[in-house]
Amino acid sequence: MLNGHLKLAIQKNGRLTEKSLSLLRNCGLEIEDYSERLIITARNYSLDILFLRDDDIPEYVNDGVADIGVVGEDVLYEKKSDVQILRKLGYGKCNLSIAAPEEKKISEFNQLNGLRIATSFPNLLKKFLTENRINADVVEISGSVEIAPSLGVADIIFDLVSTGNTLKFNKLKKSFDVYSFESVLIVNKDIQLDPRKNSELNDLLNRIDSALNAKKSKYLMMNAPKGALDKIKKIVPSLSSPTILPLADENMIAVHAVIQSEHFWKIHQQLKDAGASGILLLPIENIIL
Ligand code: PRP
Ligand code: ZN
């Protein structure tokens, strides 16, 4: 069934599925429609993609069923598997939070004493309770934790919150966040023993780094009077050596630079005030550093 390719496990049908596939596509991998498949192979790259329940991914990577995996830090820290984190991936950001039925107001830790808290993260919940000397009952549930209060099996819940839609839909309100997580790339510790897989992994990591860098950056282009260049250099962070191009109007120049995406909206008005015009911000597909 398997062909000796590097094997990557990603979440089947969940918050991280589409984003993980889109990261791989940004790495130049062609991936066919995966619906209802358990394993697919990238069309132009030696990588098998396994679709698994996110809770199982740390265990499968630990056992070597998959060599690497994309998983939320939440699941990773809950399962305490002996795998290594290779990269933080910057997506799938979420909080592990205490939430209560809308009419119940909880704003302080000590209000949790004596309550029954439903969760599928018993280890992380117990850690939080112990560290804060809270005496509460942990009700372990494997899925759909959000319905526990309405079923009467718990008073409140400790669960992942991303957009908050699941809470709203179940008439629950977040009391406070306890932990913050994002998705990470994990690897089986024995991969070093397999030189071929190791070099395949290095190639994939180079592509992932380039795709993650490209996502953080944008290509900024503008026209400006020659005399404004010094001012513009001061406004644009890290613009030590921009590309300067002559324009038909010899008093004008074009300035091009790679900037951090998040900076653009902070500086665009200042650039205009300095005399820049025709400001363009373009996406970058890849950056090889
Ligand atoms: C988590 C959590 C909620 C949902 C919250 O599930 O259990 O169901 O995400 O997201 P929201 O705030 O955007 O509504 P996850 O994707 O980890 O799937 P799983 O429960 O099957 O592991
Ligand atoms: Zn999950």
CSV table of N, CA and C in Angstrom, one decimal, residues 4-86:
chain,number,residue,atom,x,y,z
A,4,GLY,N,7.2,3.9,0.5
A,4,GLY,CA,8.5,4.3,1.0
A,4,GLY,C,8.7,5.8,0.9
A,5,HIS,N,7.7,6.5,0.4
A,5,HIS,CA,7.8,8.0,0.4
A,5,HIS,C,7.7,8.5,1.9
A,6,LEU,N,8.2,9.8,2.0
A,6,LEU,CA,8.0,10.5,3.3
A,6,LEU,C,6.4,10.5,3.5
A,7,LYS,N,6.0,10.3,4.8
A,7,LYS,CA,4.6,10.3,5.1
A,7,LYS,C,4.2,11.4,6.0
A,8,LEU,N,3.3,12.2,5.6
A,8,LEU,CA,2.8,13.4,6.4
A,8,LEU,C,1.4,13.1,6.8
A,9,ALA,N,1.1,13.3,8.1
A,9,ALA,CA,-0.3,13.1,8.6
A,9,ALA,C,-0.9,14.5,8.8
A,10,ILE,N,-2.1,14.7,8.3
A,10,ILE,CA,-2.8,16.0,8.6
A,10,ILE,C,-4.2,15.6,9.0
A,11,GLN,N,-4.9,16.6,9.6
A,11,GLN,CA,-6.2,16.4,10.1
A,11,GLN,C,-7.2,16.1,9.0
A,12,LYS,N,-8.1,15.1,9.3
A,12,LYS,CA,-9.2,14.8,8.4
A,12,LYS,C,-10.4,15.6,8.8
A,13,ASN,N,-11.0,16.3,7.9
A,13,ASN,CA,-12.2,17.1,8.2
A,13,ASN,C,-12.1,18.0,9.4
A,14,GLY,N,-11.3,19.0,9.5
A,14,GLY,CA,-11.3,19.8,10.7
A,14,GLY,C,-10.8,21.2,10.4
A,15,ARG,N,-10.6,22.0,11.4
A,15,ARG,CA,-10.1,23.3,11.3
A,15,ARG,C,-8.8,23.4,10.5
A,16,LEU,N,-7.9,22.4,10.6
A,16,LEU,CA,-6.6,22.6,10.0
A,16,LEU,C,-6.5,22.0,8.6
A,17,THR,N,-7.5,21.2,8.2
A,17,THR,CA,-7.4,20.5,6.9
A,17,THR,C,-7.1,21.3,5.7
A,18,GLU,N,-7.9,22.3,5.4
A,18,GLU,CA,-7.8,23.1,4.2
A,18,GLU,C,-6.5,24.0,4.3
A,19,LYS,N,-6.2,24.5,5.5
A,19,LYS,CA,-5.0,25.4,5.6
A,19,LYS,C,-3.7,24.6,5.4
A,20,SER,N,-3.8,23.3,5.9
A,20,SER,CA,-2.6,22.5,5.7
A,20,SER,C,-2.4,22.1,4.3
A,21,LEU,N,-3.5,21.8,3.6
A,21,LEU,CA,-3.3,21.5,2.1
A,21,LEU,C,-2.9,22.7,1.4
A,22,SER,N,-3.4,23.9,1.8
A,22,SER,CA,-3.0,25.1,1.0
A,22,SER,C,-1.5,25.4,1.3
A,23,LEU,N,-1.0,25.2,2.5
A,23,LEU,CA,0.4,25.3,2.7
A,23,LEU,C,1.2,24.4,1.7
A,24,LEU,N,0.8,23.2,1.6
A,24,LEU,CA,1.5,22.2,0.7
A,24,LEU,C,1.4,22.7,-0.7
A,25,ARG,N,0.3,23.2,-1.1
A,25,ARG,CA,0.1,23.7,-2.5
A,25,ARG,C,1.1,24.9,-2.7
A,26,ASN,N,1.2,25.8,-1.7
A,26,ASN,CA,2.1,26.9,-1.8
A,26,ASN,C,3.6,26.4,-1.8
A,27,CYS,N,3.8,25.2,-1.4
A,27,CYS,CA,5.2,24.6,-1.5
A,27,CYS,C,5.4,24.0,-2.9
A,28,GLY,N,4.4,24.2,-3.8
A,28,GLY,CA,4.6,23.7,-5.2
A,28,GLY,C,4.1,22.2,-5.4
A,29,LEU,N,3.4,21.7,-4.4
A,29,LEU,CA,2.9,20.3,-4.5
A,29,LEU,C,1.6,20.3,-5.2
A,30,GLU,N,1.4,19.4,-6.1
A,30,GLU,CA,0.1,19.2,-6.8
A,30,GLU,C,-0.7,18.1,-6.0
A,31,ILE,N,-1.8,18.5,-5.4
A,31,ILE,CA,-2.6,17.5,-4.6
A,31,ILE,C,-4.0,17.4,-5.2
A,32,GLU,N,-4.4,16.2,-5.5
A,32,GLU,CA,-5.7,16.0,-6.1
A,32,GLU,C,-6.8,16.1,-5.1
A,33,ASP,N,-8.0,16.0,-5.5
A,33,ASP,CA,-9.2,16.0,-4.6
A,33,ASP,C,-9.0,14.9,-3.6
A,34,TYR,N,-9.1,15.2,-2.3
A,34,TYR,CA,-8.8,14.2,-1.3
A,34,TYR,C,-10.1,13.6,-0.7
A,35,SER,N,-11.2,14.1,-1.1
A,35,SER,CA,-12.4,13.8,-0.3
A,35,SER,C,-12.6,12.3,-0.1
A,36,GLU,N,-12.8,12.0,1.2
A,36,GLU,CA,-13.1,10.6,1.6
A,36,GLU,C,-11.9,9.6,1.4
A,37,ARG,N,-10.7,10.2,1.0
A,37,ARG,CA,-9.6,9.3,0.9
A,37,ARG,C,-8.8,9.3,2.2
A,38,LEU,N,-8.2,8.1,2.5
A,38,LEU,CA,-7.3,8.1,3.7
A,38,LEU,C,-5.9,8.5,3.4
A,39,ILE,N,-5.4,8.1,2.2
A,39,ILE,CA,-4.0,8.4,1.8
A,39,ILE,C,-4.0,8.9,0.4
A,40,ILE,N,-3.3,10.0,0.1
A,40,ILE,CA,-3.1,10.4,-1.3
A,40,ILE,C,-1.6,10.7,-1.5
A,41,THR,N,-1.1,10.6,-2.7
A,41,THR,CA,0.3,10.9,-3.0
A,41,THR,C,0.3,12.2,-3.8
A,42,ALA,N,1.2,13.1,-3.5
A,42,ALA,CA,1.3,14.3,-4.3
A,42,ALA,C,1.7,13.9,-5.7
A,43,ARG,N,1.1,14.6,-6.7
A,43,ARG,CA,1.3,14.2,-8.1
A,43,ARG,C,2.8,14.4,-8.6
A,44,ASN,N,3.4,15.5,-8.0
A,44,ASN,CA,4.7,15.8,-8.6
A,44,ASN,C,5.8,15.8,-7.5
A,45,TYR,N,5.6,15.0,-6.4
A,45,TYR,CA,6.5,15.1,-5.3
A,45,TYR,C,6.4,13.8,-4.5
A,46,SER,N,7.5,13.4,-3.9
A,46,SER,CA,7.5,12.1,-3.2
A,46,SER,C,7.0,12.3,-1.8
A,47,LEU,N,5.7,12.5,-1.6
A,47,LEU,CA,5.1,12.7,-0.3
A,47,LEU,C,3.8,12.0,-0.3
A,48,ASP,N,3.5,11.2,0.7
A,48,ASP,CA,2.2,10.6,1.0
A,48,ASP,C,1.5,11.4,2.0
A,49,ILE,N,0.3,11.7,1.8
A,49,ILE,CA,-0.5,12.5,2.8
A,49,ILE,C,-1.5,11.6,3.4
A,50,LEU,N,-1.5,11.4,4.8
A,50,LEU,CA,-2.4,10.6,5.5
A,50,LEU,C,-3.4,11.5,6.2
A,51,PHE,N,-4.7,11.2,6.0
A,51,PHE,CA,-5.8,12.0,6.7
A,51,PHE,C,-6.2,11.3,7.9
A,52,LEU,N,-6.0,11.9,9.1
A,52,LEU,CA,-6.3,11.2,10.4
A,52,LEU,C,-7.0,12.1,11.3
A,53,ARG,N,-7.6,11.5,12.3
A,53,ARG,CA,-8.2,12.4,13.4
A,53,ARG,C,-7.1,13.1,14.1
A,54,ASP,N,-7.3,14.4,14.3
A,54,ASP,CA,-6.2,15.2,14.9
A,54,ASP,C,-5.7,14.6,16.2
A,55,ASP,N,-6.6,14.1,17.0
A,55,ASP,CA,-6.2,13.6,18.3
A,55,ASP,C,-5.2,12.4,18.2
A,56,ASP,N,-5.2,11.7,17.1
A,56,ASP,CA,-4.4,10.5,16.9
A,56,ASP,C,-3.0,10.8,16.3
A,57,ILE,N,-2.9,12.0,15.7
A,57,ILE,CA,-1.7,12.3,14.9
A,57,ILE,C,-0.4,12.3,15.8
A,58,PRO,N,-0.3,12.8,17.0
A,58,PRO,CA,1.0,12.7,17.7
A,58,PRO,C,1.4,11.2,18.0
A,59,GLU,N,0.4,10.4,18.2
A,59,GLU,CA,0.6,9.0,18.5
A,59,GLU,C,1.2,8.3,17.2
A,60,TYR,N,0.5,8.6,16.1
A,60,TYR,CA,1.0,7.9,14.8
A,60,TYR,C,2.3,8.4,14.4
A,61,VAL,N,2.7,9.7,14.7
A,61,VAL,CA,4.0,10.2,14.4
A,61,VAL,C,5.0,9.5,15.3
A,62,ASN,N,4.6,9.4,16.6
A,62,ASN,CA,5.5,8.8,17.6
A,62,ASN,C,5.8,7.4,17.2
A,63,ASP,N,4.8,6.6,16.7
A,63,ASP,CA,5.0,5.2,16.4
A,63,ASP,C,5.6,5.0,15.0
A,64,GLY,N,5.8,6.1,14.2
A,64,GLY,CA,6.4,6.0,12.9
A,64,GLY,C,5.4,5.6,11.8
A,65,VAL,N,4.1,5.5,12.1
A,65,VAL,CA,3.1,5.3,11.1
A,65,VAL,C,3.2,6.4,10.1
A,66,ALA,N,3.3,7.6,10.6
A,66,ALA,CA,3.7,8.8,9.7
A,66,ALA,C,5.0,9.3,10.2
A,67,ASP,N,5.8,9.9,9.3
A,67,ASP,CA,7.1,10.4,9.7
A,67,ASP,C,6.9,11.8,10.3
A,68,ILE,N,6.0,12.6,9.7
A,68,ILE,CA,5.8,14.0,10.1
A,68,ILE,C,4.3,14.2,10.2
A,69,GLY,N,3.9,15.3,10.9
A,69,GLY,CA,2.5,15.5,11.0
A,69,GLY,C,2.2,17.0,11.3
A,70,VAL,N,1.1,17.5,10.9
A,70,VAL,CA,0.6,18.8,11.3
A,70,VAL,C,-0.5,18.7,12.3
A,71,VAL,N,-0.3,19.3,13.4
A,71,VAL,CA,-1.2,19.2,14.5
A,71,VAL,C,-1.3,20.4,15.4
A,72,GLY,N,-2.4,20.7,16.0
A,72,GLY,CA,-2.5,21.8,16.9
A,72,GLY,C,-1.6,21.5,18.2
A,73,GLU,N,-1.0,22.6,18.7
A,73,GLU,CA,-0.2,22.4,20.0
A,73,GLU,C,-1.1,21.9,21.1
A,74,ASP,N,-2.4,22.2,21.0
A,74,ASP,CA,-3.4,21.7,22.0
A,74,ASP,C,-3.3,20.2,22.1
A,75,VAL,N,-3.4,19.5,21.0
A,75,VAL,CA,-3.5,18.0,21.0
A,75,VAL,C,-2.1,17.5,21.4
A,76,LEU,N,-1.0,18.2,20.9
A,76,LEU,CA,0.3,17.7,21.2
A,76,LEU,C,0.6,17.8,22.7
A,77,TYR,N,0.3,18.9,23.3
A,77,TYR,CA,0.6,19.0,24.8
A,77,TYR,C,-0.3,18.1,25.6
A,78,GLU,N,-1.6,17.9,25.1
A,78,GLU,CA,-2.5,17.0,25.9
A,78,GLU,C,-2.0,15.6,25.8
A,79,LYS,N,-1.5,15.2,24.7
A,79,LYS,CA,-1.1,13.8,24.5
A,79,LYS,C,0.3,13.5,25.0
A,80,LYS,N,1.1,14.5,25.2
A,80,LYS,CA,2.5,14.3,25.8
A,80,LYS,C,3.3,13.3,25.0
A,81,SER,N,3.2,13.3,23.7
A,81,SER,CA,3.9,12.3,22.9
A,81,SER,C,5.4,12.7,22.8
A,82,ASP,N,6.2,11.7,22.5
A,82,ASP,CA,7.7,12.0,22.5
A,82,ASP,C,8.1,12.3,21.0
A,83,VAL,N,7.5,13.4,20.5
A,83,VAL,CA,7.9,13.8,19.1
A,83,VAL,C,8.5,15.2,19.2
A,84,GLN,N,9.2,15.6,18.1
A,84,GLN,CA,9.9,16.8,18.1
A,84,GLN,C,9.1,17.9,17.3
A,85,ILE,N,9.1,19.1,17.7
A,85,ILE,CA,8.4,20.2,16.9
A,85,ILE,C,9.5,20.7,16.0
A,86,LEU,N,9.2,20.8,14.7
A,86,LEU,CA,10.1,21.3,13.7
A,86,LEU,C,9.8,22.7,13.3
